[in-house]
Amino acid sequence: MAAFSVTLSALLFNCALQRYRHVRSSPHGYSALVHTTTRFQDDIVRPVTIAIRCTGKLPMGIRSNRNSRPHSPTIIIEHAIGYPSLVSQSLHAALVAQNHRVCAYDRPGYMLSPQGYAPIAPDSMEQALASALHNAGEKAPFYVVGHHSGSEYAHLFANARPEQVVGMSFIYPTAAALQGLLAGATKTAIGISLSESMASVGLLSEAEDSVF
Protein backbone atom coordinates (compact mmCIF):
# COMPACT_ATOMS: atom_id res chain seq x y z
CA MET A 1 0.00 0.00 0.00
CA ALA A 2 2.86 2.40 0.86
CA ALA A 3 4.53 1.69 -2.49
CA PHE A 4 1.26 2.33 -4.31
CA SER A 5 0.82 5.66 -2.50
CA VAL A 6 4.35 6.73 -3.41
CA THR A 7 3.80 5.75 -7.05
CA LEU A 8 0.49 7.58 -7.22
CA SER A 9 1.98 10.70 -5.61
CA ALA A 10 4.87 10.65 -8.10
CA LEU A 11 2.44 10.28 -11.00
CA LEU A 12 0.30 13.20 -9.83
CA PHE A 13 3.39 15.34 -9.27
CA ASN A 14 4.65 14.56 -12.77
CA CYS A 15 1.25 15.41 -14.28
CA ALA A 16 1.15 18.69 -12.37
CA LEU A 17 4.71 19.50 -13.51
CA GLN A 18 3.83 18.80 -17.14
CA ARG A 19 0.76 21.02 -16.84
CA TYR A 20 2.86 23.82 -15.33
CA ARG A 21 5.36 23.57 -18.18
CA HIS A 22 2.52 23.58 -20.71
CA VAL A 23 1.05 26.74 -19.19
CA ARG A 24 4.44 28.47 -19.10
CA SER A 25 5.12 27.66 -22.75
CA SER A 26 1.64 28.55 -24.05
CA PRO A 27 0.83 32.00 -25.45
CA HIS A 28 -0.90 34.25 -22.91
CA GLY A 29 -1.03 31.32 -20.49
CA TYR A 30 -1.38 31.56 -16.73
CA SER A 31 -2.42 29.48 -13.75
CA ALA A 32 -3.71 31.39 -10.76
CA LEU A 33 -5.76 31.22 -7.58
CA VAL A 34 -8.65 33.64 -8.09
CA HIS A 35 -10.61 35.00 -5.15
CA THR A 36 -14.34 35.71 -5.23
CA THR A 37 -17.45 35.19 -3.09
CA THR A 38 -20.51 32.98 -3.39
CA ARG A 39 -23.54 31.83 -1.44
CA PHE A 40 -23.03 28.55 0.41
CA GLN A 41 -25.71 25.97 1.15
CA ASP A 42 -26.42 27.61 4.52
CA ASP A 43 -27.44 30.76 2.57
CA ILE A 44 -24.44 32.78 3.79
CA VAL A 45 -22.13 34.54 1.33
CA ARG A 46 -18.46 33.70 1.98
CA PRO A 47 -15.12 34.02 0.19
CA VAL A 48 -14.07 31.20 -2.11
CA THR A 49 -10.81 30.59 -3.96
CA ILE A 50 -10.76 28.87 -7.35
CA ALA A 51 -7.70 27.62 -9.24
CA ILE A 52 -8.03 28.63 -12.90
CA ARG A 53 -5.71 27.73 -15.77
CA CYS A 54 -6.11 29.55 -19.10
CA THR A 55 -3.92 29.12 -22.18
CA GLY A 56 -4.09 29.94 -25.86
CA LYS A 57 -4.86 33.09 -27.80
CA LEU A 58 -6.60 35.98 -26.11
CA PRO A 59 -10.29 36.66 -26.78
CA MET A 60 -11.49 39.35 -29.15
CA GLY A 61 -10.72 42.88 -28.00
CA ILE A 62 -7.41 42.03 -26.31
CA ARG A 63 -5.81 39.78 -28.94
CA SER A 64 -2.36 40.42 -30.30
CA ASN A 65 -2.57 37.99 -33.23
CA ARG A 66 -3.85 39.70 -36.39
CA ASN A 67 -4.69 36.35 -37.94
CA SER A 68 -7.00 35.31 -35.08
CA ARG A 69 -10.39 33.98 -36.08
CA PRO A 70 -13.02 36.71 -35.40
CA HIS A 71 -15.56 36.12 -32.65
CA SER A 72 -13.85 32.90 -31.56
CA PRO A 73 -15.14 32.04 -28.06
CA THR A 74 -13.08 31.12 -25.03
CA ILE A 75 -13.69 27.45 -24.24
CA ILE A 76 -14.50 26.60 -20.60
CA ILE A 77 -13.96 22.97 -19.55
CA GLU A 78 -16.12 21.59 -16.71
CA HIS A 79 -14.48 18.54 -15.11
CA ALA A 80 -16.44 15.56 -13.80
CA ILE A 81 -17.30 15.25 -10.11
CA GLY A 82 -14.66 13.18 -8.33
CA TYR A 83 -11.90 14.08 -10.79
CA PRO A 84 -9.69 17.19 -11.03
CA SER A 85 -9.37 19.30 -14.16
CA LEU A 86 -6.09 17.47 -14.77
CA VAL A 87 -8.03 14.67 -16.52
CA SER A 88 -8.94 17.11 -19.31
CA GLN A 89 -5.32 18.02 -20.04
CA SER A 90 -5.27 16.22 -23.41
CA LEU A 91 -8.44 17.99 -24.58
CA HIS A 92 -7.10 21.31 -23.28
CA ALA A 93 -3.82 20.86 -25.18
CA ALA A 94 -5.59 19.74 -28.37
CA LEU A 95 -7.79 22.83 -28.43
CA VAL A 96 -4.90 25.21 -27.66
CA ALA A 97 -2.92 23.58 -30.49
CA GLN A 98 -5.77 24.56 -32.81
CA ASN A 99 -5.37 28.21 -31.79
CA HIS A 100 -8.21 28.44 -29.25
CA ARG A 101 -8.36 30.15 -25.89
CA VAL A 102 -9.12 27.47 -23.26
CA CYS A 103 -9.80 27.75 -19.53
CA ALA A 104 -10.06 24.91 -17.03
CA TYR A 105 -10.63 25.21 -13.30
CA ASP A 106 -10.90 23.11 -10.17
CA ARG A 107 -13.88 23.31 -7.86
CA PRO A 108 -13.17 23.75 -4.12
CA GLY A 109 -11.50 20.65 -2.72
CA TYR A 110 -9.82 19.64 -6.00
CA MET A 111 -6.10 20.11 -6.72
CA LEU A 112 -5.06 23.65 -5.73
CA SER A 113 -8.57 24.97 -4.97
CA PRO A 114 -9.01 25.04 -1.16
CA GLN A 115 -11.93 23.08 0.25
CA GLY A 116 -13.41 26.16 1.90
CA TYR A 117 -16.05 26.45 4.58
CA ALA A 118 -18.72 24.03 3.34
CA PRO A 119 -20.10 22.41 0.15
CA ILE A 120 -21.28 24.82 -2.53
CA ALA A 121 -24.49 24.19 -4.46
CA PRO A 122 -23.92 23.69 -8.21
CA ASP A 123 -25.74 26.88 -9.22
CA SER A 124 -23.72 28.90 -6.70
CA MET A 125 -20.55 27.23 -7.96
CA GLU A 126 -21.28 28.42 -11.47
CA GLN A 127 -21.91 31.95 -10.21
CA ALA A 128 -18.55 31.79 -8.47
CA LEU A 129 -16.91 30.54 -11.68
CA ALA A 130 -18.39 33.41 -13.69
CA SER A 131 -17.14 35.89 -11.10
CA ALA A 132 -13.69 34.25 -10.98
CA LEU A 133 -13.38 34.38 -14.78
CA HIS A 134 -14.29 38.07 -14.68
CA ASN A 135 -11.77 38.74 -11.90
CA ALA A 136 -9.11 36.90 -13.89
CA GLY A 137 -9.77 39.11 -16.90
CA GLU A 138 -11.40 36.47 -19.11
CA LYS A 139 -14.15 37.83 -21.36
CA ALA A 140 -17.15 36.44 -23.25
CA PRO A 141 -18.12 34.90 -25.59
CA PHE A 142 -17.71 31.48 -23.98
CA TYR A 143 -18.25 27.92 -25.22
CA VAL A 144 -18.71 25.40 -22.40
CA VAL A 145 -17.64 21.75 -22.53
CA GLY A 146 -18.89 19.41 -19.82
CA HIS A 147 -17.35 15.99 -19.19
CA HIS A 148 -19.75 13.43 -17.65
CA SER A 149 -21.17 15.00 -14.43
CA GLY A 150 -19.43 18.21 -15.41
CA SER A 151 -22.13 18.48 -18.08
CA GLU A 152 -24.59 19.38 -15.32
CA TYR A 153 -22.38 22.31 -14.31
CA ALA A 154 -21.91 23.29 -17.96
CA HIS A 155 -25.68 23.39 -18.42
CA LEU A 156 -26.13 25.60 -15.35
CA PHE A 157 -23.36 27.96 -16.42
CA ALA A 158 -24.67 28.34 -19.96
CA ASN A 159 -28.35 28.57 -19.06
CA ALA A 160 -27.76 31.35 -16.52
CA ARG A 161 -25.98 33.60 -19.03
CA PRO A 162 -27.21 32.96 -22.59
CA GLU A 163 -25.95 36.38 -23.66
CA GLN A 164 -22.36 35.27 -22.94
CA VAL A 165 -22.37 31.58 -23.92
CA VAL A 166 -22.59 30.78 -27.63
CA GLY A 167 -22.87 27.02 -27.21
CA MET A 168 -21.94 23.95 -25.20
CA SER A 169 -20.97 20.32 -25.72
CA PHE A 170 -21.46 17.32 -23.47
CA ILE A 171 -19.02 14.40 -23.40
CA TYR A 172 -20.59 11.25 -21.91
CA PRO A 173 -23.29 13.37 -20.19
CA THR A 174 -25.23 12.22 -17.14
CA ALA A 175 -28.95 11.50 -17.15
CA ALA A 176 -29.54 14.59 -15.01
CA ALA A 177 -27.91 16.82 -17.62
CA LEU A 178 -29.98 15.29 -20.41
CA GLN A 179 -33.17 15.62 -18.36
CA GLY A 180 -32.45 19.33 -18.01
CA LEU A 181 -32.28 19.60 -21.78
CA LEU A 182 -35.46 17.60 -22.33
CA ALA A 183 -37.28 19.82 -19.83
CA GLY A 184 -37.02 22.61 -22.38
CA ALA A 185 -35.17 24.96 -20.06
CA THR A 186 -32.09 25.29 -22.23
CA LYS A 187 -31.40 28.73 -23.68
CA THR A 188 -28.07 27.90 -25.32
CA ALA A 189 -27.21 25.81 -28.36
CA ILE A 190 -26.25 22.30 -27.30
CA GLY A 191 -24.30 19.52 -28.95
CA ILE A 192 -24.07 16.04 -27.47
CA SER A 193 -21.55 14.73 -29.98
CA LEU A 194 -18.16 16.41 -29.85
CA SER A 195 -17.63 15.84 -33.56
CA GLU A 196 -21.02 17.28 -34.55
CA SER A 197 -21.07 20.31 -32.24
CA MET A 198 -17.54 21.58 -31.69
CA ALA A 199 -16.41 20.78 -35.24
CA SER A 200 -19.49 22.49 -36.71
CA VAL A 201 -18.51 25.81 -35.16
CA GLY A 202 -14.83 25.39 -35.91
CA LEU A 203 -13.71 24.47 -32.38
CA LEU A 204 -12.26 21.14 -33.51
CA SER A 205 -11.06 20.21 -36.97
CA GLU A 206 -12.19 16.64 -36.44
CA ALA A 207 -13.71 14.37 -33.79
CA GLU A 208 -11.64 14.04 -30.62
CA ASP A 209 -13.59 11.23 -28.95
CA SER A 210 -10.45 9.76 -27.37
CA VAL A 211 -9.20 12.90 -25.63
CA PHE A 212 -10.30 11.74 -22.16
PDB file of C-alpha atoms in Angstrom:
ATOM      1  CA  MET A   1       0.000   0.000   0.000  1.00  0.00           C
ATOM      2  CA  ALA A   2       2.856   2.396   0.855  1.00  0.00           C
ATOM      3  CA  ALA A   3       4.529   1.692  -2.486  1.00  0.00           C
ATOM      4  CA  PHE A   4       1.255   2.327  -4.306  1.00  0.00           C
ATOM      5  CA  SER A   5       0.818   5.659  -2.500  1.00  0.00           C
ATOM      6  CA  VAL A   6       4.346   6.734  -3.406  1.00  0.00           C
ATOM      7  CA  THR A   7       3.805   5.749  -7.053  1.00  0.00           C
ATOM      8  CA  LEU A   8       0.486   7.584  -7.223  1.00  0.00           C
ATOM      9  CA  SER A   9       1.982  10.698  -5.608  1.00  0.00           C
ATOM     10  CA  ALA A  10       4.867  10.646  -8.098  1.00  0.00           C
ATOM     11  CA  LEU A  11       2.436  10.277 -10.998  1.00  0.00           C
ATOM     12  CA  LEU A  12       0.303  13.201  -9.830  1.00  0.00           C
ATOM     13  CA  PHE A  13       3.394  15.343  -9.274  1.00  0.00           C
ATOM     14  CA  ASN A  14       4.654  14.558 -12.769  1.00  0.00           C
ATOM     15  CA  CYS A  15       1.254  15.409 -14.282  1.00  0.00           C
ATOM     16  CA  ALA A  16       1.150  18.693 -12.366  1.00  0.00           C
ATOM     17  CA  LEU A  17       4.706  19.498 -13.506  1.00  0.00           C
ATOM     18  CA  GLN A  18       3.834  18.798 -17.137  1.00  0.00           C
ATOM     19  CA  ARG A  19       0.756  21.019 -16.841  1.00  0.00           C
ATOM     20  CA  TYR A  20       2.861  23.819 -15.327  1.00  0.00           C
ATOM     21  CA  ARG A  21       5.360  23.575 -18.178  1.00  0.00           C
ATOM     22  CA  HIS A  22       2.517  23.584 -20.708  1.00  0.00           C
ATOM     23  CA  VAL A  23       1.050  26.736 -19.186  1.00  0.00           C
ATOM     24  CA  ARG A  24       4.437  28.466 -19.097  1.00  0.00           C
ATOM     25  CA  SER A  25       5.118  27.661 -22.752  1.00  0.00           C
ATOM     26  CA  SER A  26       1.644  28.550 -24.055  1.00  0.00           C
ATOM     27  CA  PRO A  27       0.831  32.002 -25.452  1.00  0.00           C
ATOM     28  CA  HIS A  28      -0.900  34.248 -22.914  1.00  0.00           C
ATOM     29  CA  GLY A  29      -1.030  31.324 -20.485  1.00  0.00           C
ATOM     30  CA  TYR A  30      -1.378  31.561 -16.728  1.00  0.00           C
ATOM     31  CA  SER A  31      -2.415  29.479 -13.750  1.00  0.00           C
ATOM     32  CA  ALA A  32      -3.710  31.390 -10.756  1.00  0.00           C
ATOM     33  CA  LEU A  33      -5.759  31.225  -7.581  1.00  0.00           C
ATOM     34  CA  VAL A  34      -8.652  33.640  -8.089  1.00  0.00           C
ATOM     35  CA  HIS A  35     -10.609  35.000  -5.150  1.00  0.00           C
ATOM     36  CA  THR A  36     -14.336  35.706  -5.234  1.00  0.00           C
ATOM     37  CA  THR A  37     -17.451  35.193  -3.094  1.00  0.00           C
ATOM     38  CA  THR A  38     -20.512  32.984  -3.395  1.00  0.00           C
ATOM     39  CA  ARG A  39     -23.536  31.831  -1.442  1.00  0.00           C
ATOM     40  CA  PHE A  40     -23.029  28.548   0.409  1.00  0.00           C
ATOM     41  CA  GLN A  41     -25.705  25.965   1.149  1.00  0.00           C
ATOM     42  CA  ASP A  42     -26.424  27.606   4.525  1.00  0.00           C
ATOM     43  CA  ASP A  43     -27.438  30.756   2.567  1.00  0.00           C
ATOM     44  CA  ILE A  44     -24.435  32.782   3.792  1.00  0.00           C
ATOM     45  CA  VAL A  45     -22.128  34.540   1.335  1.00  0.00           C
ATOM     46  CA  ARG A  46     -18.465  33.700   1.985  1.00  0.00           C
ATOM     47  CA  PRO A  47     -15.119  34.022   0.187  1.00  0.00           C
ATOM     48  CA  VAL A  48     -14.066  31.195  -2.105  1.00  0.00           C
ATOM     49  CA  THR A  49     -10.809  30.586  -3.962  1.00  0.00           C
ATOM     50  CA  ILE A  50     -10.757  28.866  -7.353  1.00  0.00           C
ATOM     51  CA  ALA A  51      -7.699  27.622  -9.239  1.00  0.00           C
ATOM     52  CA  ILE A  52      -8.026  28.631 -12.900  1.00  0.00           C
ATOM     53  CA  ARG A  53      -5.715  27.734 -15.771  1.00  0.00           C
ATOM     54  CA  CYS A  54      -6.109  29.546 -19.105  1.00  0.00           C
ATOM     55  CA  THR A  55      -3.918  29.124 -22.177  1.00  0.00           C
ATOM     56  CA  GLY A  56      -4.089  29.943 -25.860  1.00  0.00           C
ATOM     57  CA  LYS A  57      -4.859  33.087 -27.800  1.00  0.00           C
ATOM     58  CA  LEU A  58      -6.599  35.978 -26.109  1.00  0.00           C
ATOM     59  CA  PRO A  59     -10.288  36.656 -26.779  1.00  0.00           C
ATOM     60  CA  MET A  60     -11.495  39.355 -29.146  1.00  0.00           C
ATOM     61  CA  GLY A  61     -10.718  42.877 -28.005  1.00  0.00           C
ATOM     62  CA  ILE A  62      -7.407  42.028 -26.313  1.00  0.00           C
ATOM     63  CA  ARG A  63      -5.812  39.778 -28.936  1.00  0.00           C
ATOM     64  CA  SER A  64      -2.363  40.422 -30.303  1.00  0.00           C
ATOM     65  CA  ASN A  65      -2.570  37.991 -33.231  1.00  0.00           C
ATOM     66  CA  ARG A  66      -3.853  39.699 -36.387  1.00  0.00           C
ATOM     67  CA  ASN A  67      -4.694  36.355 -37.940  1.00  0.00           C
ATOM     68  CA  SER A  68      -7.001  35.314 -35.076  1.00  0.00           C
ATOM     69  CA  ARG A  69     -10.390  33.985 -36.083  1.00  0.00           C
ATOM     70  CA  PRO A  70     -13.024  36.710 -35.395  1.00  0.00           C
ATOM     71  CA  HIS A  71     -15.564  36.118 -32.647  1.00  0.00           C
ATOM     72  CA  SER A  72     -13.853  32.897 -31.561  1.00  0.00           C
ATOM     73  CA  PRO A  73     -15.136  32.039 -28.056  1.00  0.00           C
ATOM     74  CA  THR A  74     -13.081  31.124 -25.032  1.00  0.00           C
ATOM     75  CA  ILE A  75     -13.691  27.449 -24.237  1.00  0.00           C
ATOM     76  CA  ILE A  76     -14.499  26.595 -20.604  1.00  0.00           C
ATOM     77  CA  ILE A  77     -13.956  22.966 -19.547  1.00  0.00           C
ATOM     78  CA  GLU A  78     -16.118  21.587 -16.715  1.00  0.00           C
ATOM     79  CA  HIS A  79     -14.485  18.543 -15.109  1.00  0.00           C
ATOM     80  CA  ALA A  80     -16.442  15.561 -13.795  1.00  0.00           C
ATOM     81  CA  ILE A  81     -17.297  15.253 -10.112  1.00  0.00           C
ATOM     82  CA  GLY A  82     -14.657  13.183  -8.332  1.00  0.00           C
ATOM     83  CA  TYR A  83     -11.904  14.081 -10.790  1.00  0.00           C
ATOM     84  CA  PRO A  84      -9.690  17.193 -11.032  1.00  0.00           C
ATOM     85  CA  SER A  85      -9.368  19.295 -14.161  1.00  0.00           C
ATOM     86  CA  LEU A  86      -6.093  17.469 -14.772  1.00  0.00           C
ATOM     87  CA  VAL A  87      -8.032  14.673 -16.519  1.00  0.00           C
ATOM     88  CA  SER A  88      -8.945  17.108 -19.312  1.00  0.00           C
ATOM     89  CA  GLN A  89      -5.319  18.022 -20.035  1.00  0.00           C
ATOM     90  CA  SER A  90      -5.270  16.223 -23.406  1.00  0.00           C
ATOM     91  CA  LEU A  91      -8.436  17.993 -24.579  1.00  0.00           C
ATOM     92  CA  HIS A  92      -7.097  21.307 -23.279  1.00  0.00           C
ATOM     93  CA  ALA A  93      -3.820  20.864 -25.177  1.00  0.00           C
ATOM     94  CA  ALA A  94      -5.586  19.739 -28.373  1.00  0.00           C
ATOM     95  CA  LEU A  95      -7.787  22.831 -28.426  1.00  0.00           C
ATOM     96  CA  VAL A  96      -4.903  25.209 -27.665  1.00  0.00           C
ATOM     97  CA  ALA A  97      -2.923  23.581 -30.485  1.00  0.00           C
ATOM     98  CA  GLN A  98      -5.771  24.558 -32.812  1.00  0.00           C
ATOM     99  CA  ASN A  99      -5.372  28.208 -31.785  1.00  0.00           C
ATOM    100  CA  HIS A 100      -8.207  28.441 -29.252  1.00  0.00           C
ATOM    101  CA  ARG A 101      -8.363  30.154 -25.887  1.00  0.00           C
ATOM    102  CA  VAL A 102      -9.124  27.472 -23.263  1.00  0.00           C
ATOM    103  CA  CYS A 103      -9.798  27.750 -19.529  1.00  0.00           C
ATOM    104  CA  ALA A 104     -10.063  24.909 -17.033  1.00  0.00           C
ATOM    105  CA  TYR A 105     -10.630  25.214 -13.304  1.00  0.00           C
ATOM    106  CA  ASP A 106     -10.903  23.105 -10.173  1.00  0.00           C
ATOM    107  CA  ARG A 107     -13.885  23.309  -7.857  1.00  0.00           C
ATOM    108  CA  PRO A 108     -13.165  23.751  -4.121  1.00  0.00           C
ATOM    109  CA  GLY A 109     -11.495  20.651  -2.720  1.00  0.00           C
ATOM    110  CA  TYR A 110      -9.824  19.635  -5.997  1.00  0.00           C
ATOM    111  CA  MET A 111      -6.101  20.110  -6.720  1.00  0.00           C
ATOM    112  CA  LEU A 112      -5.062  23.651  -5.726  1.00  0.00           C
ATOM    113  CA  SER A 113      -8.568  24.974  -4.969  1.00  0.00           C
ATOM    114  CA  PRO A 114      -9.015  25.036  -1.157  1.00  0.00           C
ATOM    115  CA  GLN A 115     -11.933  23.078   0.246  1.00  0.00           C
ATOM    116  CA  GLY A 116     -13.409  26.162   1.900  1.00  0.00           C
ATOM    117  CA  TYR A 117     -16.047  26.447   4.579  1.00  0.00           C
ATOM    118  CA  ALA A 118     -18.717  24.028   3.337  1.00  0.00           C
ATOM    119  CA  PRO A 119     -20.103  22.412   0.155  1.00  0.00           C
ATOM    120  CA  ILE A 120     -21.284  24.818  -2.529  1.00  0.00           C
ATOM    121  CA  ALA A 121     -24.495  24.193  -4.458  1.00  0.00           C
ATOM    122  CA  PRO A 122     -23.924  23.685  -8.213  1.00  0.00           C
ATOM    123  CA  ASP A 123     -25.735  26.881  -9.222  1.00  0.00           C
ATOM    124  CA  SER A 124     -23.719  28.902  -6.696  1.00  0.00           C
ATOM    125  CA  MET A 125     -20.550  27.233  -7.962  1.00  0.00           C
ATOM    126  CA  GLU A 126     -21.284  28.418 -11.474  1.00  0.00           C
ATOM    127  CA  GLN A 127     -21.913  31.949 -10.213  1.00  0.00           C
ATOM    128  CA  ALA A 128     -18.547  31.791  -8.467  1.00  0.00           C
ATOM    129  CA  LEU A 129     -16.912  30.540 -11.682  1.00  0.00           C
ATOM    130  CA  ALA A 130     -18.388  33.413 -13.689  1.00  0.00           C
ATOM    131  CA  SER A 131     -17.135  35.890 -11.097  1.00  0.00           C
ATOM    132  CA  ALA A 132     -13.695  34.251 -10.980  1.00  0.00           C
ATOM    133  CA  LEU A 133     -13.385  34.381 -14.777  1.00  0.00           C
ATOM    134  CA  HIS A 134     -14.287  38.066 -14.677  1.00  0.00           C
ATOM    135  CA  ASN A 135     -11.771  38.743 -11.895  1.00  0.00           C
ATOM    136  CA  ALA A 136      -9.106  36.896 -13.885  1.00  0.00           C
ATOM    137  CA  GLY A 137      -9.769  39.111 -16.901  1.00  0.00           C
ATOM    138  CA  GLU A 138     -11.404  36.471 -19.111  1.00  0.00           C
ATOM    139  CA  LYS A 139     -14.148  37.833 -21.360  1.00  0.00           C
ATOM    140  CA  ALA A 140     -17.154  36.436 -23.250  1.00  0.00           C
ATOM    141  CA  PRO A 141     -18.117  34.902 -25.587  1.00  0.00           C
ATOM    142  CA  PHE A 142     -17.711  31.475 -23.979  1.00  0.00           C
ATOM    143  CA  TYR A 143     -18.250  27.925 -25.219  1.00  0.00           C
ATOM    144  CA  VAL A 144     -18.714  25.400 -22.403  1.00  0.00           C
ATOM    145  CA  VAL A 145     -17.638  21.751 -22.534  1.00  0.00           C
ATOM    146  CA  GLY A 146     -18.890  19.407 -19.816  1.00  0.00           C
ATOM    147  CA  HIS A 147     -17.349  15.987 -19.192  1.00  0.00           C
ATOM    148  CA  HIS A 148     -19.748  13.430 -17.646  1.00  0.00           C
ATOM    149  CA  SER A 149     -21.174  14.998 -14.432  1.00  0.00           C
ATOM    150  CA  GLY A 150     -19.430  18.210 -15.405  1.00  0.00           C
ATOM    151  CA  SER A 151     -22.126  18.483 -18.082  1.00  0.00           C
ATOM    152  CA  GLU A 152     -24.587  19.383 -15.318  1.00  0.00           C
ATOM    153  CA  TYR A 153     -22.380  22.313 -14.309  1.00  0.00           C
ATOM    154  CA  ALA A 154     -21.911  23.289 -17.960  1.00  0.00           C
ATOM    155  CA  HIS A 155     -25.677  23.386 -18.422  1.00  0.00           C
ATOM    156  CA  LEU A 156     -26.126  25.604 -15.352  1.00  0.00           C
ATOM    157  CA  PHE A 157     -23.356  27.964 -16.423  1.00  0.00           C
ATOM    158  CA  ALA A 158     -24.674  28.344 -19.964  1.00  0.00           C
ATOM    159  CA  ASN A 159     -28.347  28.574 -19.056  1.00  0.00           C
ATOM    160  CA  ALA A 160     -27.756  31.352 -16.520  1.00  0.00           C
ATOM    161  CA  ARG A 161     -25.975  33.598 -19.027  1.00  0.00           C
ATOM    162  CA  PRO A 162     -27.209  32.957 -22.592  1.00  0.00           C
ATOM    163  CA  GLU A 163     -25.947  36.379 -23.655  1.00  0.00           C
ATOM    164  CA  GLN A 164     -22.359  35.269 -22.939  1.00  0.00           C
ATOM    165  CA  VAL A 165     -22.373  31.576 -23.920  1.00  0.00           C
ATOM    166  CA  VAL A 166     -22.586  30.782 -27.628  1.00  0.00           C
ATOM    167  CA  GLY A 167     -22.868  27.020 -27.205  1.00  0.00           C
ATOM    168  CA  MET A 168     -21.943  23.946 -25.203  1.00  0.00           C
ATOM    169  CA  SER A 169     -20.971  20.324 -25.721  1.00  0.00           C
ATOM    170  CA  PHE A 170     -21.460  17.318 -23.474  1.00  0.00           C
ATOM    171  CA  ILE A 171     -19.021  14.400 -23.398  1.00  0.00           C
ATOM    172  CA  TYR A 172     -20.593  11.251 -21.915  1.00  0.00           C
ATOM    173  CA  PRO A 173     -23.293  13.370 -20.192  1.00  0.00           C
ATOM    174  CA  THR A 174     -25.226  12.219 -17.138  1.00  0.00           C
ATOM    175  CA  ALA A 175     -28.953  11.497 -17.152  1.00  0.00           C
ATOM    176  CA  ALA A 176     -29.535  14.586 -15.007  1.00  0.00           C
ATOM    177  CA  ALA A 177     -27.910  16.821 -17.618  1.00  0.00           C
ATOM    178  CA  LEU A 178     -29.982  15.293 -20.406  1.00  0.00           C
ATOM    179  CA  GLN A 179     -33.169  15.618 -18.363  1.00  0.00           C
ATOM    180  CA  GLY A 180     -32.451  19.325 -18.007  1.00  0.00           C
ATOM    181  CA  LEU A 181     -32.282  19.602 -21.778  1.00  0.00           C
ATOM    182  CA  LEU A 182     -35.456  17.602 -22.330  1.00  0.00           C
ATOM    183  CA  ALA A 183     -37.283  19.821 -19.833  1.00  0.00           C
ATOM    184  CA  GLY A 184     -37.021  22.606 -22.377  1.00  0.00           C
ATOM    185  CA  ALA A 185     -35.174  24.961 -20.064  1.00  0.00           C
ATOM    186  CA  THR A 186     -32.086  25.286 -22.231  1.00  0.00           C
ATOM    187  CA  LYS A 187     -31.398  28.727 -23.681  1.00  0.00           C
ATOM    188  CA  THR A 188     -28.068  27.898 -25.322  1.00  0.00           C
ATOM    189  CA  ALA A 189     -27.210  25.808 -28.362  1.00  0.00           C
ATOM    190  CA  ILE A 190     -26.253  22.296 -27.300  1.00  0.00           C
ATOM    191  CA  GLY A 191     -24.304  19.516 -28.953  1.00  0.00           C
ATOM    192  CA  ILE A 192     -24.073  16.040 -27.474  1.00  0.00           C
ATOM    193  CA  SER A 193     -21.553  14.730 -29.980  1.00  0.00           C
ATOM    194  CA  LEU A 194     -18.156  16.415 -29.849  1.00  0.00           C
ATOM    195  CA  SER A 195     -17.633  15.842 -33.557  1.00  0.00           C
ATOM    196  CA  GLU A 196     -21.023  17.280 -34.547  1.00  0.00           C
ATOM    197  CA  SER A 197     -21.068  20.306 -32.241  1.00  0.00           C
ATOM    198  CA  MET A 198     -17.539  21.576 -31.693  1.00  0.00           C
ATOM    199  CA  ALA A 199     -16.411  20.783 -35.236  1.00  0.00           C
ATOM    200  CA  SER A 200     -19.493  22.489 -36.706  1.00  0.00           C
ATOM    201  CA  VAL A 201     -18.514  25.813 -35.157  1.00  0.00           C
ATOM    202  CA  GLY A 202     -14.827  25.392 -35.911  1.00  0.00           C
ATOM    203  CA  LEU A 203     -13.705  24.473 -32.378  1.00  0.00           C
ATOM    204  CA  LEU A 204     -12.264  21.144 -33.505  1.00  0.00           C
ATOM    205  CA  SER A 205     -11.059  20.211 -36.966  1.00  0.00           C
ATOM    206  CA  GLU A 206     -12.189  16.635 -36.439  1.00  0.00           C
ATOM    207  CA  ALA A 207     -13.713  14.373 -33.793  1.00  0.00           C
ATOM    208  CA  GLU A 208     -11.641  14.036 -30.625  1.00  0.00           C
ATOM    209  CA  ASP A 209     -13.592  11.235 -28.952  1.00  0.00           C
ATOM    210  CA  SER A 210     -10.448   9.762 -27.365  1.00  0.00           C
ATOM    211  CA  VAL A 211      -9.204  12.896 -25.629  1.00  0.00           C
ATOM    212  CA  PHE A 212     -10.299  11.742 -22.161  1.00  0.00           C
TER     213      PHE A 212
END
